[in-house]
Short mmCIF file of C-alpha atoms and ligand atoms in Angstrom, two decimals:
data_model
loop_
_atom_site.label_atom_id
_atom_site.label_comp_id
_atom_site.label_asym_id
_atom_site.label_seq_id
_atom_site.Cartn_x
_atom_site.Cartn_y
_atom_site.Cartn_z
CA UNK A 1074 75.81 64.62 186.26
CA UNK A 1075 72.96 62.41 186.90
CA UNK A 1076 69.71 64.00 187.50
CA UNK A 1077 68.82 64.70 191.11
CA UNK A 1078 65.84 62.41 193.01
CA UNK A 1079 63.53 64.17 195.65
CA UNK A 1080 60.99 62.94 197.40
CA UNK A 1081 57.90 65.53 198.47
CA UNK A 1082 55.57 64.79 201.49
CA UNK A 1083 52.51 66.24 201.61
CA UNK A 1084 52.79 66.20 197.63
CA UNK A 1085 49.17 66.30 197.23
CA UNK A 1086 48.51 69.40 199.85
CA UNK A 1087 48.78 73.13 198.96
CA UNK A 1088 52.20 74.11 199.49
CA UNK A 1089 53.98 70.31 198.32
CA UNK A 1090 52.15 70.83 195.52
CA UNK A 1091 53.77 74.45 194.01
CA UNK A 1092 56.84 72.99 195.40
CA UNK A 1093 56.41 70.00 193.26
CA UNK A 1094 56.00 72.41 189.98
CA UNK A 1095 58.83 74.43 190.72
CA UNK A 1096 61.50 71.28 191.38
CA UNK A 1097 60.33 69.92 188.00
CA UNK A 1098 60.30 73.70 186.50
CA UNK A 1099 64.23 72.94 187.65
CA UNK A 1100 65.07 69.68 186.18
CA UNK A 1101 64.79 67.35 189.24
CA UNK A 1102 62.88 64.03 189.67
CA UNK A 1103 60.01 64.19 191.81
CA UNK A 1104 58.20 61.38 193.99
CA UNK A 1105 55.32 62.76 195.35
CA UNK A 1106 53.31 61.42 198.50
CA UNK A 1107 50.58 61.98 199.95
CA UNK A 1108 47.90 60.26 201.84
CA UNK A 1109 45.24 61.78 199.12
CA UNK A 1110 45.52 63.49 195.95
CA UNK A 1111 45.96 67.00 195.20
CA UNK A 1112 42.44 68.34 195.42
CA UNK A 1113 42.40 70.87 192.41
CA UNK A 1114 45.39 69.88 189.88
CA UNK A 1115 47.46 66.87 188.92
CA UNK A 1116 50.11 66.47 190.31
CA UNK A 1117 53.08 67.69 188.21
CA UNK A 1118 55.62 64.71 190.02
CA UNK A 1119 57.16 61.63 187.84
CA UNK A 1120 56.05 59.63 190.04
CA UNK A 1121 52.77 59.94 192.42
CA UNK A 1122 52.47 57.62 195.20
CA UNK A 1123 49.19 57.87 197.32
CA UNK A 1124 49.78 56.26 201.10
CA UNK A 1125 50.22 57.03 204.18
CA UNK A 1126 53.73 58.59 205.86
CA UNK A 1127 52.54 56.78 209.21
CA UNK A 1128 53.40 53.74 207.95
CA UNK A 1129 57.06 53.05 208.48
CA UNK A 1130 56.64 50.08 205.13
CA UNK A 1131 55.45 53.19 203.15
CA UNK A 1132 58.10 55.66 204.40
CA UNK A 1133 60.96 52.86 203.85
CA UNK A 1134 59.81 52.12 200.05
CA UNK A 1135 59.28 55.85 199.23
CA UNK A 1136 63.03 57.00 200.14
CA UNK A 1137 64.87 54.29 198.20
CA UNK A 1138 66.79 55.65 195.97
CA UNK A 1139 66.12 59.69 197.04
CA UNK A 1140 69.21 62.12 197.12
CA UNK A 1141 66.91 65.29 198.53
CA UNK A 1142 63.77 65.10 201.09
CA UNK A 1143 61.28 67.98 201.42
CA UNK A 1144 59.23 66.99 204.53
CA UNK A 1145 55.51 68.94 204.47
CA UNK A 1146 53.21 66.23 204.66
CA UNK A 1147 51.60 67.02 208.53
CA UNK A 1148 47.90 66.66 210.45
CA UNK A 1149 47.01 70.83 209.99
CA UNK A 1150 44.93 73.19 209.51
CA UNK A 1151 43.76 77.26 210.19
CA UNK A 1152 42.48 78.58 213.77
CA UNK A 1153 39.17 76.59 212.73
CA UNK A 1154 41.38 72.89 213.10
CA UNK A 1155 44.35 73.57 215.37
CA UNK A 1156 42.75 75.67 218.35
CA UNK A 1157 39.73 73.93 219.06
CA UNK A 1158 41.32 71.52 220.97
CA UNK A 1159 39.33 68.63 219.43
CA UNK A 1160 42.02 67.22 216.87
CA UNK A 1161 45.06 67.52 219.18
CA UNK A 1162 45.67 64.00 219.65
CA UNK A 1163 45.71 63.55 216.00
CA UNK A 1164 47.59 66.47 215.39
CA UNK A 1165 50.36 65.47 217.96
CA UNK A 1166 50.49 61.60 216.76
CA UNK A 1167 50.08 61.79 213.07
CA UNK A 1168 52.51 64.19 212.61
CA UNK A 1169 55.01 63.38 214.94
CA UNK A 1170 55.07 59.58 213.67
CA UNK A 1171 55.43 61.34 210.18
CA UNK A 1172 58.39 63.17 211.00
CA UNK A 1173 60.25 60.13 213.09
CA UNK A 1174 59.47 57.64 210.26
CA UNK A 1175 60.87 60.16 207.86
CA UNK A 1176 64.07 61.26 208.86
CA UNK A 1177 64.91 57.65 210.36
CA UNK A 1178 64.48 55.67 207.52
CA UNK A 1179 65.24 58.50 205.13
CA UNK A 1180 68.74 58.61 206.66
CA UNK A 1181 68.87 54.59 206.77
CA UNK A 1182 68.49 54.36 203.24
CA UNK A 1183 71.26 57.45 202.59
CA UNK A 1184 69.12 60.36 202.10
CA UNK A 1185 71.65 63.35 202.53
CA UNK A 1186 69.45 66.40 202.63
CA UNK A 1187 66.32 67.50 204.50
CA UNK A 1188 64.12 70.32 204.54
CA UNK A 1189 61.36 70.05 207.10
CA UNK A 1190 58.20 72.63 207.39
CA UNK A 1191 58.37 74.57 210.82
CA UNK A 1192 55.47 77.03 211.99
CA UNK A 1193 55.33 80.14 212.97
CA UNK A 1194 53.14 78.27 216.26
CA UNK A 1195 56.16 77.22 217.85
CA UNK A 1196 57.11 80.99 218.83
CA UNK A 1197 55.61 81.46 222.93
CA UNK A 1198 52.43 82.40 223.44
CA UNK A 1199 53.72 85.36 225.73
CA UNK A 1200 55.83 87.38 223.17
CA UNK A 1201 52.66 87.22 220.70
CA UNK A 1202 50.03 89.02 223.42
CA UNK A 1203 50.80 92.50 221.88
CA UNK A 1204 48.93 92.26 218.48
CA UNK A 1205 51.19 96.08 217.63
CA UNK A 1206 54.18 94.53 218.89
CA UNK A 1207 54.19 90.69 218.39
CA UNK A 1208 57.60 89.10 218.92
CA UNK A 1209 58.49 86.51 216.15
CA UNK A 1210 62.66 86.45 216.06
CA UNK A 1211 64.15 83.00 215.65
CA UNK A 1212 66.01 82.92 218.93
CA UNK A 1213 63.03 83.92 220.65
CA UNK A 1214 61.51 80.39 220.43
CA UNK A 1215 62.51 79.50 223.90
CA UNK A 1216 61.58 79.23 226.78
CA UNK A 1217 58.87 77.38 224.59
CA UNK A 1218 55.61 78.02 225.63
CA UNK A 1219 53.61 77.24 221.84
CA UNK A 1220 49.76 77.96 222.68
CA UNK A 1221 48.80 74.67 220.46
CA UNK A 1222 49.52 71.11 220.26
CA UNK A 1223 49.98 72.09 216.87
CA UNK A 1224 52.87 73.90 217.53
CA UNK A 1225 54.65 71.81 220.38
CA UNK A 1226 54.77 69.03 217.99
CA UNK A 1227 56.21 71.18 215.30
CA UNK A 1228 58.59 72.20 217.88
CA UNK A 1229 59.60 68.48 218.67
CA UNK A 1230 60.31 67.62 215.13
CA UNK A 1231 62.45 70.98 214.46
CA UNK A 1232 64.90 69.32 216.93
CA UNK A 1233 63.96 66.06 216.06
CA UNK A 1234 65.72 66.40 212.41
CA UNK A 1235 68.18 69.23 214.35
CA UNK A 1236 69.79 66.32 216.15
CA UNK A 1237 69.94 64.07 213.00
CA UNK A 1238 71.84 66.80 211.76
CA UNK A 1239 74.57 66.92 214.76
CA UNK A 1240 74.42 63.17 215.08
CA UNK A 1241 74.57 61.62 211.52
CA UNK A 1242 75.93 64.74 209.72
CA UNK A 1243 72.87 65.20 207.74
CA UNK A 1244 72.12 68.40 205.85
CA UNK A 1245 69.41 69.80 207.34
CA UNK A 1246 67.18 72.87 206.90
CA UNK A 1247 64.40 73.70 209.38
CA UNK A 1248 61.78 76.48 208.12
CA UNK A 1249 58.98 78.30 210.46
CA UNK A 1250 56.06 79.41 208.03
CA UNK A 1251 54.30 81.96 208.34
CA UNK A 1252 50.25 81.72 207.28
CA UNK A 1253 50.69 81.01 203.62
CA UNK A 1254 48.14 81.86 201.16
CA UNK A 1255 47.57 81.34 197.48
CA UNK A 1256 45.38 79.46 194.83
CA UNK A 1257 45.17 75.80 194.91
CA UNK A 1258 45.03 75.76 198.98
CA UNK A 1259 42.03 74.59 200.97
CA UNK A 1260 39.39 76.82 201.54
CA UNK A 1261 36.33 75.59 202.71
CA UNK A 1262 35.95 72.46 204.99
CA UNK A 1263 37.21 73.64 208.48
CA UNK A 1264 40.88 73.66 207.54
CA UNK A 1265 41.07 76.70 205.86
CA UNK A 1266 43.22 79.66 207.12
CA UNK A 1267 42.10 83.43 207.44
CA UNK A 1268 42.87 84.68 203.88
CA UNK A 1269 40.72 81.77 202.37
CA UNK A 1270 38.31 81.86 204.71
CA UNK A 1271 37.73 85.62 203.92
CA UNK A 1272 37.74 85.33 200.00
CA UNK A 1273 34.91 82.46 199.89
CA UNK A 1274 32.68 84.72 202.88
CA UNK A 1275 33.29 87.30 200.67
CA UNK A 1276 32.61 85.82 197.25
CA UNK A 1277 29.48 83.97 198.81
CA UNK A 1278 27.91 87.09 200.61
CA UNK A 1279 25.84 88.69 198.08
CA UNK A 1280 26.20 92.76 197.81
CA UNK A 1281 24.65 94.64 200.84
CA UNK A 1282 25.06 91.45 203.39
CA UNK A 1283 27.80 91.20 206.09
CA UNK A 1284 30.56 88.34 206.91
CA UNK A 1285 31.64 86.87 209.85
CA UNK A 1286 34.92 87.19 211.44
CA UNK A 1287 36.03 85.42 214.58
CA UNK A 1288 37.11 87.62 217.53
CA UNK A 1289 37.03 91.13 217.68
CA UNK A 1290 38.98 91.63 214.53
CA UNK A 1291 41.80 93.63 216.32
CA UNK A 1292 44.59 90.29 216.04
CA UNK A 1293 47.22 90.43 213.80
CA UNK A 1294 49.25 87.95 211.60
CA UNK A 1295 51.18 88.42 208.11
CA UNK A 1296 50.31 86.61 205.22
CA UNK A 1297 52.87 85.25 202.40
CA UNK A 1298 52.11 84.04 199.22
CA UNK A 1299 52.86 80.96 198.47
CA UNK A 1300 55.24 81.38 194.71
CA UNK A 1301 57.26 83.87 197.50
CA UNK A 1302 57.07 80.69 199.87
CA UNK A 1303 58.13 78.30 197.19
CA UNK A 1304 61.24 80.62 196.63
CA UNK A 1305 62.22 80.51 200.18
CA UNK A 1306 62.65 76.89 200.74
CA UNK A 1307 64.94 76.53 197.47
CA UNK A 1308 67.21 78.88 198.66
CA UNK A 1309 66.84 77.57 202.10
CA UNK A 1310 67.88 74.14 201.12
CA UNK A 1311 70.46 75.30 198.99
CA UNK A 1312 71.88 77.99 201.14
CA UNK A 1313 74.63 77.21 203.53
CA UNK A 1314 72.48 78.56 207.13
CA UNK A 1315 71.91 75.78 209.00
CA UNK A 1316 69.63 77.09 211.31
CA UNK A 1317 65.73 77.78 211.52
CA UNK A 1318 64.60 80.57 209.53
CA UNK A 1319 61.11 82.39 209.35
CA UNK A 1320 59.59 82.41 206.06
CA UNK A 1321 56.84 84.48 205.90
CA UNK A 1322 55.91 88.32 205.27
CA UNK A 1323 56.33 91.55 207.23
CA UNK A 1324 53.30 93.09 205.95
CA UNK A 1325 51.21 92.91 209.15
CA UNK A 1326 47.26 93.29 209.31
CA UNK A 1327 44.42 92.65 211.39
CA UNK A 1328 41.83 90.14 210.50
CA UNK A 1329 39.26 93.20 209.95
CA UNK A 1330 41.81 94.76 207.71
CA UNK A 1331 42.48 91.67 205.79
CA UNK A 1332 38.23 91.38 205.05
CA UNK A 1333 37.98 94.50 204.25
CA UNK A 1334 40.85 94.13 201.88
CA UNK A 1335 39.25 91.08 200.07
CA UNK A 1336 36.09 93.28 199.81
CA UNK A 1337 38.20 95.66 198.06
CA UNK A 1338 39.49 93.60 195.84
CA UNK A 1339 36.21 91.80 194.99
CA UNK A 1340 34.36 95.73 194.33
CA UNK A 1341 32.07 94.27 197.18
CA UNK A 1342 31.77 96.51 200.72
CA UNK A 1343 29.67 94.09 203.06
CA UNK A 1344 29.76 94.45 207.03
CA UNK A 1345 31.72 92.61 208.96
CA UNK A 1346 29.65 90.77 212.32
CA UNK A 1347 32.66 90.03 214.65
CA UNK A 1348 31.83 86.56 216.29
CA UNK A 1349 33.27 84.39 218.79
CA UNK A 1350 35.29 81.66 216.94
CA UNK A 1351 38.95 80.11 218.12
CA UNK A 1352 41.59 83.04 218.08
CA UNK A 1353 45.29 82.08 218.40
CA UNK A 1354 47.59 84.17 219.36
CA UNK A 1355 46.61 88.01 219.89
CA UNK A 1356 49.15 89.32 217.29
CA UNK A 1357 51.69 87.51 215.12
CA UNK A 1358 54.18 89.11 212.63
CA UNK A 1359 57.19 87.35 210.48
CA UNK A 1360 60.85 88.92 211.46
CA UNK A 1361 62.90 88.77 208.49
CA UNK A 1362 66.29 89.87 209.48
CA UNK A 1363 68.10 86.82 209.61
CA UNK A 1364 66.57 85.30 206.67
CA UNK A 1365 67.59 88.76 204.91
CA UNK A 1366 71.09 88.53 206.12
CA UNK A 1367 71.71 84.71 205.70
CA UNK A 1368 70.03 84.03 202.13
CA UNK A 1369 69.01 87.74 201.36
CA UNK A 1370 65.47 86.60 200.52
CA UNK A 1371 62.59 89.03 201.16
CA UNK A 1372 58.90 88.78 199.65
CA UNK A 1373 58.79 90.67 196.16
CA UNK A 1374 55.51 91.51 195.98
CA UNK A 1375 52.31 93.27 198.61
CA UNK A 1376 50.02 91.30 200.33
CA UNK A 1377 47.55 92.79 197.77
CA UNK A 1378 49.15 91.64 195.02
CA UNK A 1379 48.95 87.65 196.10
CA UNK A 1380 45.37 88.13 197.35
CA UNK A 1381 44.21 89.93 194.10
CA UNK A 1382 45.12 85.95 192.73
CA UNK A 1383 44.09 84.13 195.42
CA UNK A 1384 40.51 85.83 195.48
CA UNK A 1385 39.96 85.14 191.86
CA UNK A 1386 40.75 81.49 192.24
CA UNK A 1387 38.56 81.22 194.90
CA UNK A 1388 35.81 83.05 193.29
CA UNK A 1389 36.19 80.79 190.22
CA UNK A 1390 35.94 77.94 192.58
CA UNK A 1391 33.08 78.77 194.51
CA UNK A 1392 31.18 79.27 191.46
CA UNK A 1393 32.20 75.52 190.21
CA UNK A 1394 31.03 74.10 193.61
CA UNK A 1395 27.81 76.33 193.58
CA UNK A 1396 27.28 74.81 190.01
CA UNK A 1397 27.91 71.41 190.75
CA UNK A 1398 26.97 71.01 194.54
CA UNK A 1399 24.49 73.61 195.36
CA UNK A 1400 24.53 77.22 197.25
CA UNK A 1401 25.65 76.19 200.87
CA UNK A 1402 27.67 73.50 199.91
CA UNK A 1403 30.35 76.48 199.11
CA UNK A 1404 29.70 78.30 202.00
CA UNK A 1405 31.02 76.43 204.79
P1 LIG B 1570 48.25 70.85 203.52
O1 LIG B 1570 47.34 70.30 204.56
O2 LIG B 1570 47.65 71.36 202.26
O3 LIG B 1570 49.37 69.78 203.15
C1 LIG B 1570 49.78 68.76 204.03
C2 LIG B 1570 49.60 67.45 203.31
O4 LIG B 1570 50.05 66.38 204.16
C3 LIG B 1570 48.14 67.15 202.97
O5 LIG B 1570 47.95 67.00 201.58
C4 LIG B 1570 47.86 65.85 203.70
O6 LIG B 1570 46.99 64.95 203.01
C5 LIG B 1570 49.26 65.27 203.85
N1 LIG B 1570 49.29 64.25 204.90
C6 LIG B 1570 48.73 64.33 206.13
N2 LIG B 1570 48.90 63.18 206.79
C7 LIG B 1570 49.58 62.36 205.95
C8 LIG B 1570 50.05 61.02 206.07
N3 LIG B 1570 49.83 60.31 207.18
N4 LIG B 1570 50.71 60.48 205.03
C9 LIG B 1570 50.91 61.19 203.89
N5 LIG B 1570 50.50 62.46 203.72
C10 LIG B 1570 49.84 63.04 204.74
O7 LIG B 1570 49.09 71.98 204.23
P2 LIG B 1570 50.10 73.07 203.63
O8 LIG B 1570 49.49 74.39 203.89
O9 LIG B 1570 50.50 72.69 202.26
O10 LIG B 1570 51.32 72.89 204.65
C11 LIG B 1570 52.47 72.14 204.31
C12 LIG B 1570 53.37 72.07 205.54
O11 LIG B 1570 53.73 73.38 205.96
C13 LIG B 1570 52.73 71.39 206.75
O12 LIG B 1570 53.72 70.67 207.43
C14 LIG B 1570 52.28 72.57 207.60
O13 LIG B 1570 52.18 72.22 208.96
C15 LIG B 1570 53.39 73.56 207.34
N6 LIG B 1570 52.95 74.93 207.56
C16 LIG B 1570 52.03 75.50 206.73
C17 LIG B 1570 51.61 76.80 206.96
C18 LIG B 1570 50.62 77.48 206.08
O14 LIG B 1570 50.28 78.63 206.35
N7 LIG B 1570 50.13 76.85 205.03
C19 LIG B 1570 52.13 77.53 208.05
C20 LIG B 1570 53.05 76.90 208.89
C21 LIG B 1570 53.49 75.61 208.63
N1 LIG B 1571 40.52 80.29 209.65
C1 LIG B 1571 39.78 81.36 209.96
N2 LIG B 1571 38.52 81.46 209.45
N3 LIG B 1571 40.29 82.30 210.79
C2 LIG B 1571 39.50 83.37 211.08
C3 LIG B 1571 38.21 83.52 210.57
C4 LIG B 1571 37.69 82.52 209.71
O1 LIG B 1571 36.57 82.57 209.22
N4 LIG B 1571 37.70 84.70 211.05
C5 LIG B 1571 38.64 85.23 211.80
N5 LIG B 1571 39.73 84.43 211.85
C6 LIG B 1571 40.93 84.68 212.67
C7 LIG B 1571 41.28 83.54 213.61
O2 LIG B 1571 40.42 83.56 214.74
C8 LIG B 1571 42.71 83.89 213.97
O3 LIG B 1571 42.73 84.79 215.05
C9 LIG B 1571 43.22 84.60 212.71
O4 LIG B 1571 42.06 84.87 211.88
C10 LIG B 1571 44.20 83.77 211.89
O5 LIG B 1571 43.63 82.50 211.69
P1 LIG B 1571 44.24 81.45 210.65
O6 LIG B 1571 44.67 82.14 209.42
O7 LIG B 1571 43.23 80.33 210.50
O8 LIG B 1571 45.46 80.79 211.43
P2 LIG B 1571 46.70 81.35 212.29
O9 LIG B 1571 47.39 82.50 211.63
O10 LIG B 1571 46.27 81.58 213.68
O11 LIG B 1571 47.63 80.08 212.21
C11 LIG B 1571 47.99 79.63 210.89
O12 LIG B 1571 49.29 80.01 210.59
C12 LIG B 1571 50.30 79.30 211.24
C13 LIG B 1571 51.63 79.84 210.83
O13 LIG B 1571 51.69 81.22 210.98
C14 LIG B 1571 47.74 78.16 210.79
O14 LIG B 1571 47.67 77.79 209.42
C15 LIG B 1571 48.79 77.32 211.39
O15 LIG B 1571 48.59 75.96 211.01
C16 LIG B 1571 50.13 77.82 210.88
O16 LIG B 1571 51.16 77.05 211.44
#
């Protein structure tokens, strides 16, 4: 049999780039793209092509020739990027135009299989006002009622590539993330999520000072690390459930918990100074029963466990920048 060709978007981002590792670890051919390169590591792909997914030149050149496509490349970011409000146009247009380029010229050119990156921000905004009893279930998604731009884009392109599936008889697999954390993911520079946001406050605060965390602390979300993450979307695309799935973890915490859990891991108790800062939903939590029952995948390992790794990457890497760039330049 000839060796398989995929194509990876958002190659040169966080999570495209484990998933690049792992599809080589398994003996396919990898095109990467991305509009940059990978920030920390070189990219692991055959072939690496920087440009930009917008472009519907790009996206026809990139897919000639590709059996698989795994769709992440997108305009996103933590609470810090996609609940401001000031990058929702961007948001909305960049990835959207991603997505349509994508799957219609993927599927021009014969491209069989997709697998496109979901969010846990599509769930509604009412079912996530509880943060003890947040409702995350995959038929729960509608009525829709995202609370970001963000999310009713993601939304859009779930059933954009759902309806390539009815209409062309395309294999495709539609995944809702859940926060997901791990080394090599951005974590400084107003993108960053909550668990890297929380290991570079911590690893910059020096002993007896205090960190900030948006809000009052009390919302929730699950983290899932992002080898567990990686796992997911192979068995996903290989799997015969055709539906969305959640990926993420069960393992729910609130944003005070999850500092003081970095401080616990880094042998450093600081204070935490709860400050206004864009919030998100009140409480958000993974459901893993269909996922469980249709691909029986569940994470291996504690929340602990992934940010025990993640906080001594980011440790490492704050030290670099503070080295190489100065003191504040790794604190923000
Ligand atoms: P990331 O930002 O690290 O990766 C996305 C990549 O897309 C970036 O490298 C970016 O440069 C690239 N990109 C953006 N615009 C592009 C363009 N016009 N052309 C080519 N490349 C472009 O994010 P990630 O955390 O690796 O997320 C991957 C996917 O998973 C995204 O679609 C994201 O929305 C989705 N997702 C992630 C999470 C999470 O917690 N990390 C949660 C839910 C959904
Ligand atoms: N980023 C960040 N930085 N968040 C903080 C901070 C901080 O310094 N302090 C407190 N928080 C709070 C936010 O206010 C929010 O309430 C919570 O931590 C979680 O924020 P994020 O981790 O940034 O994002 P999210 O969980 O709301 O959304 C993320 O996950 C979605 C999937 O579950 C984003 O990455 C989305 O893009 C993603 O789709």
């Amino acid at each position: 049999m000839s060796q398989k060709k995929v194509l990876v978007g958002g190659a040169g981002g966080f999570i495209g780039g484990h998933l690049v590792r792992r599809l080589k670890s398994e003996g396919f051919w990898v095109r990467g793209v991305d509009i940059k390169k990978h920030e920390f590591t070189e990219s692991s792909a055959d072939e690496f092509i920087q440009a930009d997914l917008r472009d519907p030149q790009v996206v026809k050149a990139v897919v000639d020739g590709i059996d698989d496509v795994y769709q992440l490349a997108a305009d996103m970011g933590g609470a810090g990027y996609i609940f401001t409000g000031e990058h929702d146009a961007n948001v909305m247009h960049n990835s959207a135009t991603i997505n349509l380029n994508v799957v219609e010229y993927g599927r021009e050119a014969g491209v069989k299989r997709f697998f496109y990156s979901s969010s846990a921000c599509i769930y509604p905004a009412y079912n996530q006002e509880d943060p003890d009893n947040p409702k995350c279930s995959e038929d729960s998604a509608y009525p829709a009622a995202p609370d970001s731009e963000y999310g009713w884009e993601k939304l859009f392109s779930e059933r954009l590539y759902l309806s390539y599936m009815r209409n062309y008889g395309l294999h495709v697999r539609v995944a809702r993330f859940h926060n997901i954390f791990g080394p090599e993911g951005t974590w400084r520079g107003g993108r960053e999520k909550s668990p890297a946001a929380m290991c570079r406050k911590v690893a910059t605060t020096p002993e007896g000072g205090s960190i900030e965390v948006w809000g009052d602390g009390k919302q929730t979300r699950s983290f899932l690390y992002v080898d567990e993450c990686v796992e997911a979307i192979r068995r996903m695309m290989d799997g015969p459930f055709e539906g969305p799935l959640n990926i993420g973890s069960e393992e729910m915490v609130s944003i005070n918990q999850l500092a003081k859990l970095v401080m616990d891991i880094a042998g450093k108790p600081l204070a935490i100074k709860n400050v206004p800062g864009p919030l998100g939903v009140r409480g958000r939590n993974s459901d893993n029963h269909l996922i469980r029952e249709k691909l029986q995948w569940e994470p291996s390992q504690p929340l602990r466990t992934g940010l025990e790794k993640t906080y001594a990457w980011i440790a490492d890497q704050v030290q670099k920048v503070q080295a190489e760039e100065g003191e504040l330049a790794a604190k923000a």
